[in-house]
Each structure stands twice: as C-alpha cells, then as structure tokens.
C-alpha cells in the first residue's frame, strides 16, 4: 500500500491524472492519421469539423498541469529548503528527464531504423513530427523547475501580485505581436503565461488563493476577460491551435491565460467536494497509482496512433471514414478502445522497465555549472524536436539528438559528489 505524508494533497494528484487523460483523448480525437494510395497522411480534425473548435474548451487542460506543477514544486521546495538549488533542481529535473530520455532514445532509434530501411521521406517526416509535437511541454516546465526557488521567493514576498504582473506583461507581449508584429517577443509568453499558472499553484499550496471566495473570483474574472477578448479581440475560440489573425498557444496568449483562470478557479472551488470523495484510502491509493504513470502515458500516447496507421490501416483491418462524417463519429468509441488497449499494454511494460532508472538520481547536486550546462543543451534540443520532429527531411536530426544526450549526461554528472583526494 502506498505511503503518503500526512499533508499530501490527493486532489492535486487527481487533477493531474484527469488532465493527462483529457490530453490523450483530445489528441486522439483531433488528430487523424489515414492511409490512402499507399501513403500515411495526417489531418487536423478541426479543419473538417468547424464546431469542433468549441470542443477545445474541454480538452485544453494544460493549465491544470501547470497549476498542479506549481503546487507540487512549492510543496517540494518548502520541504527541502536546506537543500541547495542545484541539488533540488537536479532531483526534480531527473524525475522528468529519465522517462523523457527513454522516449527520445527509442523514437530516435525507430526513426534511424526506418530511414535506413528506405522509408518514404515524407511519411517518416510527418510521423516523426507527430511523435515529437507534445514534447513542447518539457522545456517550459523544466525551465520553471529551475526558476522555482526564485519564483517562490517572489511569491513569498509579493504573493498574487506576481502572477498579476506576469499577466500584464503577457498582454503587452500580445500587443507587440499584433501591433508592431514583433514575433520574437512572443517567446516571452511561454514563461509569462504558463508561469502565471505555475504561480497560482504556489498560492494554492499556501492557501492564499483558496481563502473564502477567491477561487470563484478568479474564475469569474477569467470568464469575463475571456468573453471580452473573444468577442471584441482578435483571439479565436480555438484553445489548442491558431486563428486567422492570432493564436492562443504558439505563443500562448492572454486569452489562454483568461481561459486558464476560469478553468483553474472552478477546479479550486471544487476542492472541498473532491476531498470528501477522496476520503477513502482505496480511492487515494488508486489515484496515487495512476499518478505515477502519468508522465509515461503523456510521453507515449501518440505511439499507438502511429502503430495502428502503419499496420492495421494498410492491412484493411480498420475502416477509415471521412473525417467529420457520421461514420467517423460512430467509429470514435472503437478507435479510442483500440488505442487504449495498446497504450495500457505499452505503459505497463515501460513502467516495469523504467522503474530501476527512476531511482538513479545520483546524490545531492554539487555542480551548478554542470547542471546549468546540461539544461542549456536539453531545453533548446527538446524545443527543436517539438517543432521539427524526429525525422525532418526524412532522416534523424543527429546534432539535436546529440545535444540532448550530452545535456542529459551533464545533468546526471552534476549530481555526483566530487571525489575525495
């Protein structure tokens, strides 16, 4: 039976599990791979189902992941204040980097094998892009882990004024993007928008955001701002893709932050009822068990889609209806069932295989320089893979993969104690 600290928040675990499940289902629903004339091609279902853009209001749950991440990082940092910055970041980062390294390594080998076997360059590039697209989350979140001690100190001093200032800055970045059209400035919003949600997690942890009616106030303010931005602003209702004049995720916009405020405020307001639901040990243990597999599920959930597309589709074992047709919708439950069975089996094997690796965190960090150097190589490498995939132009990106491998080695090395003379 899992052991939990007395103050462990199982509702945070439940939110993470639910959010990852929503991400998986959303990706499986909105991304459609087909096999036509001997070629595998990918399509965005939103381009065929116009009203589907409203559905993104249900499936855009990454704000919840960052909210829970902020809570978890605040809980960990406040419980280990005696630990050095390098030691804490080293340990927290490796919890993500070990399963990520396994995924990147396997995908790189698969891409290299397909390339060596003469796979069609266009198909390989598209499959490699799809299998790497969701990696965008990791460089952003790893950066927030590295900044957590500083950001938490700012929260301790200024409280909710910090995410408010970040929201104001994010709005100014949007103005710079839409007005003078300075696209490079938009990269700041990856930190400002997602970082503001991360700061809400700090405020959730110390109770400053959950006192009285503050969660409902956050939800109401977010809903009002989102309504104004969607009706009179340039932002689309699509919370996962791009609009005609502006998008909400690349880079993240103030509209996405307003949506996140409404979403997270309502979820925080529901915490007392959810905690009553989680009062039984059996439910808490089940949530804990699922939570331990969340990262593996997130990393590997695109793989069953590609497996079905390259095996069952060419063999004619799975019917392919036109995207958006009633037959397509009727087949969605069976589609989800097949992919779920494959993913559950894959995750079960991976959880067992990765278990020894997750314990290899090294000792307390002793080299901030090595840690910073490793993260400086890993973050851009993961961002590049998320944009370009595992096989741009039909072959593996050797330099990018080498940068990731070297960065990971540096992070591992940063946790080793110096040898005694």
Short mmCIF file of C-alpha atoms in Angstrom, two decimals:
data_model
loop_
_atom_site.label_atom_id
_atom_site.label_comp_id
_atom_site.label_asym_id
_atom_site.label_seq_id
_atom_site.Cartn_x
_atom_site.Cartn_y
_atom_site.Cartn_z
CA UNK A 1 0.00 0.00 0.00
CA UNK A 2 1.44 3.44 -0.95
CA UNK A 3 2.68 5.63 1.89
CA UNK A 4 1.58 9.27 1.86
CA UNK A 5 2.73 12.19 4.01
CA UNK A 6 0.01 13.48 6.30
CA UNK A 7 -0.32 16.72 4.32
CA UNK A 8 -0.22 15.15 0.83
CA UNK A 9 -2.87 16.65 -1.44
CA UNK A 10 -4.54 13.80 -3.30
CA UNK A 11 -6.79 16.24 -5.15
CA UNK A 12 -3.71 17.61 -6.91
CA UNK A 13 -2.88 14.06 -8.00
CA UNK A 14 -6.44 13.55 -9.21
CA UNK A 15 -6.31 16.75 -11.25
CA UNK A 16 -3.04 15.69 -12.89
CA UNK A 17 -4.43 12.26 -13.78
CA UNK A 18 -7.65 13.73 -15.18
CA UNK A 19 -5.73 16.35 -17.15
CA UNK A 20 -3.40 13.80 -18.75
CA UNK A 21 -6.38 11.63 -19.68
CA UNK A 22 -8.04 14.65 -21.31
CA UNK A 23 -4.85 15.46 -23.22
CA UNK A 24 -4.67 11.90 -24.54
CA UNK A 25 -8.31 11.77 -25.59
CA UNK A 26 -8.10 15.23 -27.13
CA UNK A 27 -5.06 14.32 -29.23
CA UNK A 28 -6.64 11.04 -30.31
CA UNK A 29 -9.84 12.83 -31.30
CA UNK A 30 -8.42 15.90 -33.02
CA UNK A 31 -5.53 14.20 -34.86
CA UNK A 32 -6.46 11.81 -37.64
CA UNK A 33 -3.94 9.62 -39.49
CA UNK A 34 -5.20 7.97 -42.67
CA UNK A 35 -3.86 5.52 -45.25
CA UNK A 36 -4.65 6.39 -48.86
CA UNK A 37 -2.99 5.25 -52.10
CA UNK A 38 -0.19 3.54 -50.24
CA UNK A 39 0.67 6.61 -48.12
CA UNK A 40 0.06 7.50 -44.49
CA UNK A 41 -1.03 11.11 -44.06
CA UNK A 42 -2.10 13.19 -41.10
CA UNK A 43 -5.01 15.60 -40.78
CA UNK A 44 -6.27 18.05 -38.17
CA UNK A 45 -9.90 17.14 -37.49
CA UNK A 46 -10.65 20.76 -36.57
CA UNK A 47 -10.15 21.70 -40.22
CA UNK A 48 -13.09 19.45 -41.12
CA UNK A 49 -15.37 19.98 -38.11
CA UNK A 50 -15.89 23.70 -37.66
CA UNK A 51 -17.82 23.49 -34.40
CA UNK A 52 -15.04 21.31 -33.02
CA UNK A 53 -13.11 24.44 -32.09
CA UNK A 54 -15.55 24.92 -29.22
CA UNK A 55 -14.67 21.42 -28.03
CA UNK A 56 -11.14 22.67 -27.35
CA UNK A 57 -12.59 24.45 -24.32
CA UNK A 58 -12.98 20.98 -22.81
CA UNK A 59 -9.73 19.42 -23.99
CA UNK A 60 -7.31 22.31 -23.32
CA UNK A 61 -6.23 21.19 -19.86
CA UNK A 62 -2.54 22.05 -19.85
CA UNK A 63 -3.30 24.97 -17.48
CA UNK A 64 -4.30 22.34 -14.93
CA UNK A 65 -0.97 20.57 -15.40
CA UNK A 66 0.95 23.78 -14.71
CA UNK A 67 -1.29 24.65 -11.75
CA UNK A 68 -0.64 21.23 -10.20
CA UNK A 69 3.04 21.50 -11.11
CA UNK A 70 3.30 24.79 -9.24
CA UNK A 71 1.62 23.23 -6.21
CA UNK A 72 3.94 20.19 -6.29
CA UNK A 73 7.09 22.29 -6.75
CA UNK A 74 6.09 24.61 -3.91
CA UNK A 75 5.44 21.65 -1.62
CA UNK A 76 8.77 20.06 -2.51
CA UNK A 77 10.84 23.24 -2.27
CA UNK A 78 9.38 24.33 1.07
CA UNK A 79 10.01 20.84 2.46
CA UNK A 80 13.66 20.83 1.30
CA UNK A 81 14.81 24.40 1.92
CA UNK A 82 18.01 23.09 3.47
CA UNK A 83 18.92 21.53 0.14
CA UNK A 84 20.97 23.50 -2.37
CA UNK A 85 19.39 24.92 -5.52
CA UNK A 86 21.46 22.57 -7.67
CA UNK A 87 20.56 19.52 -5.58
CA UNK A 88 16.84 20.24 -5.61
CA UNK A 89 16.65 21.09 -9.33
CA UNK A 90 18.83 18.08 -10.18
CA UNK A 91 16.47 15.72 -8.37
CA UNK A 92 13.25 17.28 -9.69
CA UNK A 93 14.50 17.53 -13.26
CA UNK A 94 15.61 13.92 -13.42
CA UNK A 95 12.12 12.74 -12.50
CA UNK A 96 11.09 14.10 -15.90
CA UNK A 97 14.29 13.54 -17.81
CA UNK A 98 14.68 9.80 -17.24
CA UNK A 99 11.37 8.82 -18.88
CA UNK A 100 11.92 11.53 -21.50
CA UNK A 101 15.37 10.18 -22.34
CA UNK A 102 13.90 6.69 -22.79
CA UNK A 103 11.21 8.05 -25.11
CA UNK A 104 13.59 10.22 -27.14
CA UNK A 105 16.09 7.38 -27.41
CA UNK A 106 13.54 4.84 -28.62
CA UNK A 107 11.99 7.30 -31.11
CA UNK A 108 15.42 8.26 -32.43
CA UNK A 109 16.34 4.60 -32.97
CA UNK A 110 12.99 3.95 -34.65
CA UNK A 111 13.46 6.92 -36.98
CA UNK A 112 17.01 5.83 -37.79
CA UNK A 113 15.83 2.28 -38.50
CA UNK A 114 13.02 3.47 -40.76
CA UNK A 115 15.39 5.82 -42.59
CA UNK A 116 17.97 3.05 -43.08
CA UNK A 117 15.21 0.74 -44.27
CA UNK A 118 14.24 3.12 -47.05
CA UNK A 119 11.01 4.53 -45.62
CA UNK A 120 9.34 7.28 -47.62
CA UNK A 121 10.92 10.57 -46.53
CA UNK A 122 7.62 12.49 -46.43
CA UNK A 123 5.83 9.85 -44.38
CA UNK A 124 8.75 9.49 -42.00
CA UNK A 125 8.99 13.25 -41.51
CA UNK A 126 5.28 13.52 -40.77
CA UNK A 127 5.26 10.58 -38.36
CA UNK A 128 8.38 11.92 -36.63
CA UNK A 129 6.75 15.32 -36.25
CA UNK A 130 3.60 13.85 -34.75
CA UNK A 131 5.58 11.73 -32.28
CA UNK A 132 7.52 14.78 -31.04
CA UNK A 133 4.86 17.50 -31.08
CA UNK A 134 3.83 17.06 -27.42
CA UNK A 135 7.42 17.48 -26.19
CA UNK A 136 6.88 21.29 -26.16
CA UNK A 137 5.69 20.98 -22.56
CA UNK A 138 9.03 19.74 -21.24
CA UNK A 139 11.38 22.70 -21.93
CA UNK A 140 8.81 25.11 -20.48
CA UNK A 141 8.23 23.04 -17.36
CA UNK A 142 11.92 22.27 -16.84
CA UNK A 143 12.65 26.00 -17.02
CA UNK A 144 10.00 26.64 -14.36
CA UNK A 145 11.57 23.97 -12.15
CA UNK A 146 14.95 25.68 -12.47
CA UNK A 147 13.35 29.03 -11.60
CA UNK A 148 11.14 27.72 -8.78
CA UNK A 149 13.37 28.85 -5.88
CA UNK A 150 13.47 32.40 -7.24
CA UNK A 151 9.82 32.45 -8.27
CA UNK A 152 8.75 31.04 -4.92
CA UNK A 153 10.78 33.70 -3.12
CA UNK A 154 8.96 36.32 -5.20
CA UNK A 155 5.66 34.71 -4.25
CA UNK A 156 6.58 34.74 -0.57
CA UNK A 157 7.25 38.47 -0.77
CA UNK A 158 4.58 39.72 -3.18
CA UNK A 159 2.01 36.91 -3.34
CA UNK A 160 -0.66 37.10 -6.04
CA UNK A 161 0.82 40.34 -7.36
CA UNK A 162 3.43 38.20 -9.15
CA UNK A 163 1.03 36.33 -11.48
CA UNK A 164 -0.92 39.59 -11.93
CA UNK A 165 2.25 41.31 -13.12
CA UNK A 166 3.04 38.35 -15.39
CA UNK A 167 -0.46 38.57 -16.89
CA UNK A 168 0.01 42.30 -17.55
CA UNK A 169 3.35 41.64 -19.21
CA UNK A 170 1.80 38.84 -21.30
CA UNK A 171 -0.88 41.25 -22.53
CA UNK A 172 1.81 43.75 -23.52
CA UNK A 173 3.64 40.99 -25.42
CA UNK A 174 0.43 40.23 -27.31
CA UNK A 175 0.12 43.91 -28.20
CA UNK A 176 3.69 43.85 -29.52
CA UNK A 177 2.91 40.75 -31.59
CA UNK A 178 -0.35 42.02 -33.04
CA UNK A 179 0.67 45.66 -33.41
CA UNK A 180 4.31 46.14 -34.49
CA UNK A 181 4.35 42.40 -35.27
CA UNK A 182 7.48 41.52 -33.34
CA UNK A 183 7.28 37.71 -33.39
CA UNK A 184 10.47 37.06 -31.41
CA UNK A 185 8.95 38.89 -28.44
CA UNK A 186 6.26 36.22 -28.32
CA UNK A 187 8.67 33.69 -26.85
CA UNK A 188 8.44 35.60 -23.55
CA UNK A 189 4.84 34.48 -23.20
CA UNK A 190 5.87 30.85 -22.85
CA UNK A 191 7.30 31.86 -19.48
CA UNK A 192 4.81 34.59 -18.60
CA UNK A 193 1.56 32.76 -19.42
CA UNK A 194 2.45 29.25 -18.28
CA UNK A 195 4.49 30.75 -15.44
CA UNK A 196 1.47 32.68 -14.15
CA UNK A 197 -0.45 29.41 -13.86
CA UNK A 198 2.54 27.88 -12.09
CA UNK A 199 2.46 30.80 -9.61
CA UNK A 200 -1.21 30.08 -8.93
CA UNK A 201 -0.02 26.66 -7.79
CA UNK A 202 2.22 28.36 -5.21
CA UNK A 203 -0.77 30.36 -3.98
CA UNK A 204 -2.87 27.19 -3.85
CA UNK A 205 -0.20 25.50 -1.74
CA UNK A 206 -0.01 28.23 0.92
CA UNK A 207 -3.77 28.85 0.86
CA UNK A 208 -3.63 32.45 -0.33
CA UNK A 209 -5.66 31.59 -3.46
CA UNK A 210 -8.21 29.33 -1.80
CA UNK A 211 -9.41 31.55 1.04
CA UNK A 212 -13.08 32.43 1.00
CA UNK A 213 -14.45 33.07 -2.47
CA UNK A 214 -11.12 33.73 -4.17
CA UNK A 215 -11.31 30.67 -6.45
CA UNK A 216 -14.72 31.77 -7.72
CA UNK A 217 -13.42 35.33 -8.06
CA UNK A 218 -10.53 34.06 -10.20
CA UNK A 219 -12.95 32.04 -12.32
CA UNK A 220 -15.34 34.97 -12.78
CA UNK A 221 -12.55 37.41 -13.69
CA UNK A 222 -11.11 34.92 -16.18
CA UNK A 223 -14.51 34.23 -17.76
CA UNK A 224 -15.29 37.93 -18.15
CA UNK A 225 -11.89 38.73 -19.66
CA UNK A 226 -12.10 35.73 -21.99
CA UNK A 227 -15.56 36.81 -23.19
CA UNK A 228 -14.30 40.31 -23.96
CA UNK A 229 -11.23 39.01 -25.80
CA UNK A 230 -13.22 36.53 -27.89
CA UNK A 231 -15.99 38.97 -28.85
CA UNK A 232 -14.04 42.18 -29.36
CA UNK A 233 -10.47 40.93 -29.55
CA UNK A 234 -8.53 39.12 -32.29
CA UNK A 235 -8.28 35.81 -30.47
CA UNK A 236 -10.09 32.65 -31.67
CA UNK A 237 -12.16 30.34 -29.51
CA UNK A 238 -9.76 27.52 -30.50
CA UNK A 239 -7.64 26.99 -27.39
CA UNK A 240 -5.23 24.48 -28.90
CA UNK A 241 -4.44 25.82 -32.36
CA UNK A 242 -4.06 29.03 -34.34
CA UNK A 243 -6.58 31.56 -35.57
CA UNK A 244 -6.72 33.72 -38.66
CA UNK A 245 -5.05 36.75 -37.07
CA UNK A 246 -3.82 35.45 -33.71
CA UNK A 247 -3.36 32.12 -31.97
CA UNK A 248 -3.69 31.06 -28.37
CA UNK A 249 -0.85 28.58 -27.92
CA UNK A 250 2.09 29.39 -30.22
CA UNK A 251 2.89 31.56 -28.38
CA UNK A 252 0.38 31.35 -25.51
CA UNK A 253 -1.85 34.40 -25.36
CA UNK A 254 -3.59 36.48 -22.72
CA UNK A 255 -6.82 34.83 -23.94
CA UNK A 256 -5.41 31.43 -22.99
CA UNK A 257 -4.47 32.83 -19.57
CA UNK A 258 -8.01 34.17 -19.12
CA UNK A 259 -9.38 30.75 -20.04
CA UNK A 260 -6.96 29.15 -17.57
CA UNK A 261 -8.15 31.49 -14.80
CA UNK A 262 -11.76 30.44 -15.37
CA UNK A 263 -10.83 26.76 -15.55
CA UNK A 264 -8.46 26.68 -12.58
CA UNK A 265 -10.70 28.86 -10.43
CA UNK A 266 -13.62 26.46 -10.84
CA UNK A 267 -11.42 23.45 -10.11
CA UNK A 268 -10.03 25.04 -6.96
CA UNK A 269 -13.56 25.90 -5.83
CA UNK A 270 -14.46 22.22 -6.23
CA UNK A 271 -11.62 21.02 -3.99
CA UNK A 272 -13.65 20.59 -0.75
CA UNK A 273 -16.17 18.32 -2.50
CA UNK A 274 -13.38 16.39 -4.23
CA UNK A 275 -11.52 15.88 -0.95
CA UNK A 276 -14.64 14.32 0.53
CA UNK A 277 -14.77 11.97 -2.46
CA UNK A 278 -11.12 11.05 -1.83
CA UNK A 279 -11.65 10.39 1.86
CA UNK A 280 -11.43 6.61 1.47
CA UNK A 281 -7.92 5.06 1.42
CA UNK A 282 -8.78 2.84 -1.56
CA UNK A 283 -9.60 5.84 -3.76
CA UNK A 284 -6.48 7.71 -2.68
CA UNK A 285 -4.29 4.70 -3.39
CA UNK A 286 -5.81 4.25 -6.85
CA UNK A 287 -5.23 7.92 -7.69
CA UNK A 288 -1.63 7.61 -6.49
CA UNK A 289 -1.07 4.54 -8.66
CA UNK A 290 -2.45 6.28 -11.74
CA UNK A 291 -0.49 9.43 -10.97
CA UNK A 292 2.79 7.50 -11.06
CA UNK A 293 2.10 6.51 -14.65
CA UNK A 294 1.02 9.99 -15.79
CA UNK A 295 4.34 11.03 -17.33
CA UNK A 296 4.75 7.74 -19.20
CA UNK A 297 1.20 7.98 -20.53
CA UNK A 298 1.78 11.55 -21.67
CA UNK A 299 5.03 10.73 -23.46
CA UNK A 300 3.90 7.56 -25.23
CA UNK A 301 0.25 8.22 -26.09
CA UNK A 302 0.97 9.18 -29.76
CA UNK A 303 2.69 5.84 -30.42
CA UNK A 304 -0.47 3.66 -30.63
CA UNK A 305 -1.89 6.05 -33.26
CA UNK A 306 1.16 5.56 -35.48
CA UNK A 307 1.19 1.79 -34.86
CA UNK A 308 -2.42 1.49 -36.00
CA UNK A 309 -1.81 3.73 -39.02
CA UNK A 310 1.21 1.77 -40.31
CA UNK A 311 -0.04 -1.75 -39.51
CA UNK A 312 -3.83 -2.09 -39.32
CA UNK A 313 -4.69 0.53 -41.95
CA UNK A 314 -2.60 -0.96 -44.80
CA UNK A 315 -3.95 -4.43 -43.95
CA UNK A 316 -7.51 -3.14 -44.22
CA UNK A 317 -8.34 -4.30 -40.69
CA UNK A 318 -9.60 -0.89 -39.56
CA UNK A 319 -12.26 1.05 -41.53
CA UNK A 320 -11.49 4.64 -42.50
CA UNK A 321 -14.45 7.00 -42.78
CA UNK A 322 -14.30 10.58 -44.00
CA UNK A 323 -13.25 12.96 -41.24
CA UNK A 324 -16.29 14.65 -39.75
CA UNK A 325 -18.82 12.23 -41.27
CA UNK A 326 -21.36 10.44 -39.10
CA UNK A 327 -19.47 7.18 -39.74
CA UNK A 328 -16.29 8.83 -38.47
CA UNK A 329 -18.00 9.88 -35.25
CA UNK A 330 -19.61 6.45 -34.89
CA UNK A 331 -16.18 4.82 -35.10
CA UNK A 332 -14.61 7.08 -32.44
CA UNK A 333 -15.51 4.82 -29.46
CA UNK A 334 -13.93 1.80 -31.17
CA UNK A 335 -10.92 3.96 -32.13
CA UNK A 336 -10.47 5.03 -28.52
CA UNK A 337 -10.85 1.43 -27.32
CA UNK A 338 -8.16 0.06 -29.65
CA UNK A 339 -5.73 2.84 -28.80
CA UNK A 340 -6.42 2.48 -25.07
CA UNK A 341 -5.67 -1.24 -25.10
CA UNK A 342 -2.40 -0.63 -26.92
CA UNK A 343 -1.41 2.24 -24.63
CA UNK A 344 -2.22 0.36 -21.42
CA UNK A 345 -0.09 -2.59 -22.54
CA UNK A 346 2.74 -0.30 -23.61
CA UNK A 347 2.70 1.69 -20.36
CA UNK A 348 2.64 -1.48 -18.25
CA UNK A 349 5.81 -2.72 -19.93
CA UNK A 350 7.50 0.68 -19.75
CA UNK A 351 6.65 1.25 -16.09
CA UNK A 352 8.36 -2.01 -15.19
CA UNK A 353 11.36 -1.32 -17.43
CA UNK A 354 11.84 2.26 -16.25
CA UNK A 355 11.49 1.57 -12.53
CA UNK A 356 15.23 0.94 -11.95
CA UNK A 357 16.13 4.10 -13.90
CA UNK A 358 13.89 6.40 -11.85
CA UNK A 359 15.98 5.65 -8.78
CA UNK A 360 19.21 6.73 -10.47
CA UNK A 361 19.04 10.36 -9.38
CA UNK A 362 22.56 10.49 -8.04
CA UNK A 363 23.46 12.16 -4.76
CA UNK A 364 22.83 15.74 -3.77
CA UNK A 365 23.91 18.07 -6.56
CA UNK A 366 27.36 19.57 -6.18
CA UNK A 367 27.94 21.26 -9.53
CA UNK A 368 25.54 24.06 -10.51
CA UNK A 369 27.70 24.77 -13.57
CA UNK A 370 27.25 21.25 -14.95
CA UNK A 371 23.54 21.36 -14.18
CA UNK A 372 23.09 24.70 -15.94
CA UNK A 373 25.14 23.49 -18.89
CA UNK A 374 23.04 20.35 -19.16
CA UNK A 375 19.75 22.24 -19.03
CA UNK A 376 21.09 24.79 -21.53
CA UNK A 377 21.58 21.93 -24.00
CA UNK A 378 18.41 19.97 -23.18
CA UNK A 379 15.85 22.79 -23.32
CA UNK A 380 16.54 24.01 -26.87
CA UNK A 381 17.01 20.43 -28.09
CA UNK A 382 13.55 19.43 -26.83
CA UNK A 383 12.01 22.62 -28.21
CA UNK A 384 13.62 21.94 -31.61
CA UNK A 385 12.30 18.38 -31.63
CA UNK A 386 8.80 19.58 -30.73
CA UNK A 387 8.80 21.92 -33.73
CA UNK A 388 10.62 19.78 -36.30
CA UNK A 389 10.15 16.17 -35.15
CA UNK A 390 12.37 13.12 -35.03
CA UNK A 391 12.93 12.92 -38.79
CA UNK A 392 12.80 16.31 -40.53
CA UNK A 393 13.53 15.92 -44.25
CA UNK A 394 13.20 12.17 -43.75
CA UNK A 395 16.26 11.49 -41.58
CA UNK A 396 17.11 11.74 -37.86
CA UNK A 397 18.45 15.13 -36.59
CA UNK A 398 21.81 13.85 -35.37
CA UNK A 399 23.10 17.14 -33.94
CA UNK A 400 19.91 17.85 -31.98
CA UNK A 401 19.80 14.34 -30.56
CA UNK A 402 23.49 14.60 -29.65
CA UNK A 403 22.82 17.90 -27.87
CA UNK A 404 20.06 16.28 -25.84
CA UNK A 405 22.24 13.27 -24.99
CA UNK A 406 25.18 15.47 -23.93
CA UNK A 407 22.89 17.69 -21.87
CA UNK A 408 21.36 14.71 -20.14
CA UNK A 409 24.82 13.35 -19.36
CA UNK A 410 25.79 16.71 -17.83
CA UNK A 411 22.67 16.75 -15.65
CA UNK A 412 23.46 13.24 -14.44
CA UNK A 413 27.07 14.21 -13.79
CA UNK A 414 26.03 17.31 -11.84
CA UNK A 415 24.60 15.10 -9.12
CA UNK A 416 27.81 13.24 -8.36
CA UNK A 417 29.86 14.14 -5.34
CA UNK A 418 33.42 15.20 -6.13
CA UNK A 419 35.97 12.50 -5.46
CA UNK A 420 37.99 12.94 -2.26
CA UNK A 421 41.69 13.47 -2.68
#
